[in-house]
């Protein structure tokens, strides 16, 4: 039987590669897992396997030089989705990784079930962000207000322009739910969710789902849903 997905784990810690392989084996049964321990070998594997469905990339393995390694990999293999898997929990690093082309960010401290859901969600074509980090961040008290304003440019007027149903969809998007999950939880069709998402992006003046999620990071939805 053909493997469900082909996934590359690029991490220099053998025990962590083993742990992630176990998560994939149980959560995405039948998948083929490739492993590398530095950036050069990851680039070589992507050249030799143009059918890779997902790369799980450690930020701190040899050759990476932080986010520069992510940019190198994205330039080399622009069609392969890359997810950062890192012990890093700084909000700005998460935001920069998404800016540089990652489709998700998974922290190594995440529980196994959360990692499984994140990988499944990304393979289904959605983004995944650690909502606890996006909501709180790790910022100094002197800059937190300014940073929040920069990271969350959505205005009350923009939020008031959303219908109640669109607010409900955005609230669930900000929790990391996929379109399929939102459709199930709100008891509406998935095509309807997609239409709402498109309208939300337009009204908030953002270009993609990630930007919408980041914009809604500190929004008190209960306040807007009371109206």
Short mmCIF file of C-alpha atoms in Angstrom, two decimals:
data_model
loop_
_atom_site.label_atom_id
_atom_site.label_comp_id
_atom_site.label_asym_id
_atom_site.label_seq_id
_atom_site.Cartn_x
_atom_site.Cartn_y
_atom_site.Cartn_z
CA UNK A 1 0.00 0.00 0.00
CA UNK A 2 1.32 3.46 -0.89
CA UNK A 3 2.22 5.65 2.11
CA UNK A 4 -0.33 8.28 3.06
CA UNK A 5 2.27 11.06 3.22
CA UNK A 6 6.02 11.46 2.90
CA UNK A 7 7.35 13.58 5.77
CA UNK A 8 10.89 14.81 6.41
CA UNK A 9 12.03 15.37 10.00
CA UNK A 10 15.09 17.64 10.08
CA UNK A 11 16.41 17.75 13.65
CA UNK A 12 19.81 17.01 15.20
CA UNK A 13 18.41 15.28 18.30
CA UNK A 14 17.88 11.53 17.65
CA UNK A 15 15.49 11.14 20.59
CA UNK A 16 13.28 13.96 19.35
CA UNK A 17 13.27 12.57 15.81
CA UNK A 18 12.19 9.25 17.29
CA UNK A 19 9.44 10.94 19.32
CA UNK A 20 8.09 12.86 16.30
CA UNK A 21 8.26 9.69 14.17
CA UNK A 22 6.10 7.99 16.78
CA UNK A 23 3.59 10.86 16.71
CA UNK A 24 3.38 10.60 12.92
CA UNK A 25 3.08 6.80 12.98
CA UNK A 26 0.10 6.95 15.32
CA UNK A 27 -1.53 10.14 14.04
CA UNK A 28 -0.96 9.80 10.29
CA UNK A 29 -0.81 6.04 9.88
CA UNK A 30 0.97 4.64 6.84
CA UNK A 31 3.17 7.68 6.26
CA UNK A 32 6.80 7.39 5.15
CA UNK A 33 9.22 9.28 7.40
CA UNK A 34 12.63 10.55 6.26
CA UNK A 35 15.19 11.92 8.74
CA UNK A 36 18.15 14.31 8.57
CA UNK A 37 20.24 16.04 11.23
CA UNK A 38 21.52 19.21 9.54
CA UNK A 39 20.48 21.75 6.90
CA UNK A 40 22.78 20.49 4.14
CA UNK A 41 21.41 16.95 4.33
CA UNK A 42 17.85 18.32 4.50
CA UNK A 43 18.48 20.24 1.26
CA UNK A 44 19.93 17.10 -0.34
CA UNK A 45 16.92 15.00 0.65
CA UNK A 46 14.49 17.57 -0.77
CA UNK A 47 16.38 17.56 -4.08
CA UNK A 48 16.17 13.77 -4.25
CA UNK A 49 12.52 13.58 -3.15
CA UNK A 50 10.30 16.09 -4.91
CA UNK A 51 7.21 14.27 -3.58
CA UNK A 52 7.75 15.23 0.08
CA UNK A 53 4.46 16.45 1.57
CA UNK A 54 5.81 18.18 4.67
CA UNK A 55 9.10 19.19 6.32
CA UNK A 56 9.33 19.43 10.12
CA UNK A 57 12.30 21.73 10.65
CA UNK A 58 14.31 22.43 13.81
CA UNK A 59 15.52 26.04 14.07
CA UNK A 60 18.70 25.25 15.95
CA UNK A 61 20.28 22.28 14.16
CA UNK A 62 23.68 22.63 12.43
CA UNK A 63 23.71 24.89 9.39
CA UNK A 64 20.44 26.65 10.17
CA UNK A 65 21.74 30.00 11.45
CA UNK A 66 18.29 30.65 12.84
CA UNK A 67 15.63 31.67 10.35
CA UNK A 68 18.18 31.98 7.54
CA UNK A 69 18.04 28.20 7.20
CA UNK A 70 14.27 28.36 6.78
CA UNK A 71 14.64 30.92 3.98
CA UNK A 72 17.30 28.77 2.27
CA UNK A 73 15.04 25.72 2.39
CA UNK A 74 12.02 27.68 1.15
CA UNK A 75 14.05 29.03 -1.78
CA UNK A 76 15.34 25.56 -2.62
CA UNK A 77 11.96 23.81 -2.33
CA UNK A 78 9.24 26.49 -2.50
CA UNK A 79 6.38 24.04 -3.08
CA UNK A 80 7.01 21.90 0.04
CA UNK A 81 5.25 23.13 3.20
CA UNK A 82 7.66 23.72 6.10
CA UNK A 83 6.68 23.66 9.77
CA UNK A 84 9.07 24.90 12.44
CA UNK A 85 9.39 22.52 15.40
CA UNK A 86 11.39 24.28 18.09
CA UNK A 87 11.96 24.72 21.80
CA UNK A 88 11.73 28.46 21.12
CA UNK A 89 8.63 30.07 22.65
CA UNK A 90 9.21 33.74 21.86
CA UNK A 91 6.25 35.33 20.10
CA UNK A 92 8.41 37.40 17.74
CA UNK A 93 10.29 34.31 16.56
CA UNK A 94 6.97 32.59 15.81
CA UNK A 95 5.75 35.61 13.85
CA UNK A 96 9.02 35.90 11.92
CA UNK A 97 8.94 32.21 11.01
CA UNK A 98 5.47 32.64 9.49
CA UNK A 99 6.62 35.81 7.71
CA UNK A 100 9.53 33.88 6.20
CA UNK A 101 7.24 31.23 4.78
CA UNK A 102 6.58 28.56 7.41
CA UNK A 103 3.00 27.23 7.41
CA UNK A 104 3.08 26.42 11.10
CA UNK A 105 5.03 26.50 14.35
CA UNK A 106 4.99 23.66 16.87
CA UNK A 107 6.77 24.00 20.21
CA UNK A 108 8.70 20.98 21.46
CA UNK A 109 7.00 21.33 24.84
CA UNK A 110 3.59 20.65 23.23
CA UNK A 111 1.70 17.57 24.51
CA UNK A 112 1.68 14.59 22.16
CA UNK A 113 -2.03 14.99 21.35
CA UNK A 114 -1.49 18.65 20.45
CA UNK A 115 1.43 17.77 18.15
CA UNK A 116 -0.70 15.11 16.46
CA UNK A 117 -3.56 17.55 15.87
CA UNK A 118 -1.15 20.21 14.60
CA UNK A 119 0.44 17.86 12.04
CA UNK A 120 -2.95 16.58 10.88
CA UNK A 121 -4.25 20.13 10.56
CA UNK A 122 -1.26 21.24 8.47
CA UNK A 123 -1.46 18.17 6.21
CA UNK A 124 -5.12 19.10 5.63
CA UNK A 125 -3.94 22.41 4.17
CA UNK A 126 -4.42 24.64 7.20
CA UNK A 127 -1.95 26.67 9.23
CA UNK A 128 -1.09 25.92 12.85
CA UNK A 129 0.09 28.46 15.41
CA UNK A 130 0.59 27.98 19.18
CA UNK A 131 -2.41 30.02 20.36
CA UNK A 132 -1.08 30.42 23.91
CA UNK A 133 2.09 32.12 22.61
CA UNK A 134 0.22 34.20 20.03
CA UNK A 135 -2.22 35.44 22.65
CA UNK A 136 0.24 36.25 25.44
CA UNK A 137 3.69 36.52 23.89
CA UNK A 138 6.88 36.87 25.93
CA UNK A 139 7.36 40.60 25.85
CA UNK A 140 8.70 43.10 28.36
CA UNK A 141 6.04 45.09 30.18
CA UNK A 142 7.38 48.35 28.71
CA UNK A 143 6.81 47.26 25.12
CA UNK A 144 3.83 44.93 25.40
CA UNK A 145 1.21 47.55 24.55
CA UNK A 146 3.13 48.86 21.54
CA UNK A 147 3.86 45.32 20.35
CA UNK A 148 0.24 44.32 20.67
CA UNK A 149 -0.79 47.30 18.58
CA UNK A 150 1.75 46.41 15.90
CA UNK A 151 0.91 42.70 15.85
CA UNK A 152 -2.86 43.21 16.05
CA UNK A 153 -3.74 46.15 13.80
CA UNK A 154 -7.42 45.22 13.62
CA UNK A 155 -9.60 48.13 14.77
CA UNK A 156 -12.95 48.06 16.61
CA UNK A 157 -14.54 49.46 13.44
CA UNK A 158 -13.25 46.50 11.42
CA UNK A 159 -14.58 44.03 13.99
CA UNK A 160 -17.94 45.78 14.12
CA UNK A 161 -18.18 45.36 10.34
CA UNK A 162 -18.21 41.57 10.79
CA UNK A 163 -21.52 39.77 11.10
CA UNK A 164 -22.16 37.68 14.21
CA UNK A 165 -21.49 34.47 12.28
CA UNK A 166 -18.24 35.89 10.88
CA UNK A 167 -17.15 36.80 14.42
CA UNK A 168 -17.85 33.23 15.54
CA UNK A 169 -15.81 31.88 12.62
CA UNK A 170 -12.91 34.27 13.36
CA UNK A 171 -12.98 33.32 17.04
CA UNK A 172 -12.60 29.64 16.14
CA UNK A 173 -9.92 30.44 13.55
CA UNK A 174 -7.93 32.20 16.28
CA UNK A 175 -8.10 29.00 18.35
CA UNK A 176 -6.41 27.14 15.51
CA UNK A 177 -9.46 25.26 14.24
CA UNK A 178 -9.55 24.13 10.61
CA UNK A 179 -12.46 24.92 8.28
CA UNK A 180 -13.76 21.39 8.79
CA UNK A 181 -13.70 21.76 12.58
CA UNK A 182 -15.38 25.16 12.41
CA UNK A 183 -18.10 23.79 10.14
CA UNK A 184 -18.76 20.94 12.57
CA UNK A 185 -18.78 23.13 15.68
CA UNK A 186 -21.01 25.81 14.16
CA UNK A 187 -23.20 23.27 12.34
CA UNK A 188 -22.75 24.86 8.93
CA UNK A 189 -21.33 23.66 5.60
CA UNK A 190 -17.59 23.80 5.01
CA UNK A 191 -18.20 25.83 1.84
CA UNK A 192 -20.07 28.36 4.00
CA UNK A 193 -17.08 28.57 6.34
CA UNK A 194 -14.79 29.24 3.36
CA UNK A 195 -17.09 32.06 2.22
CA UNK A 196 -17.05 33.56 5.73
CA UNK A 197 -13.24 33.32 5.87
CA UNK A 198 -12.94 35.16 2.54
CA UNK A 199 -15.26 37.90 3.80
CA UNK A 200 -13.30 38.16 7.08
CA UNK A 201 -9.99 38.58 5.24
CA UNK A 202 -11.47 41.30 3.05
CA UNK A 203 -13.07 43.22 5.94
CA UNK A 204 -9.95 43.03 8.13
CA UNK A 205 -7.72 44.11 5.25
CA UNK A 206 -5.43 41.06 5.49
CA UNK A 207 -4.16 38.75 2.78
CA UNK A 208 -4.29 35.31 4.37
CA UNK A 209 -5.53 33.19 7.24
CA UNK A 210 -2.33 33.57 9.28
CA UNK A 211 -2.59 37.36 9.27
CA UNK A 212 -6.23 37.15 10.32
CA UNK A 213 -5.36 34.85 13.22
CA UNK A 214 -2.56 37.13 14.36
CA UNK A 215 -4.82 40.18 14.07
CA UNK A 216 -7.39 38.53 16.32
CA UNK A 217 -4.83 37.44 18.93
CA UNK A 218 -5.98 39.78 21.73
CA UNK A 219 -9.60 40.36 20.69
CA UNK A 220 -12.26 39.95 23.38
CA UNK A 221 -14.89 38.21 21.24
CA UNK A 222 -17.46 38.13 24.04
CA UNK A 223 -17.57 41.94 23.91
CA UNK A 224 -18.39 42.03 20.18
CA UNK A 225 -20.78 39.09 20.29
CA UNK A 226 -22.96 40.84 22.90
CA UNK A 227 -24.25 43.37 20.41
#
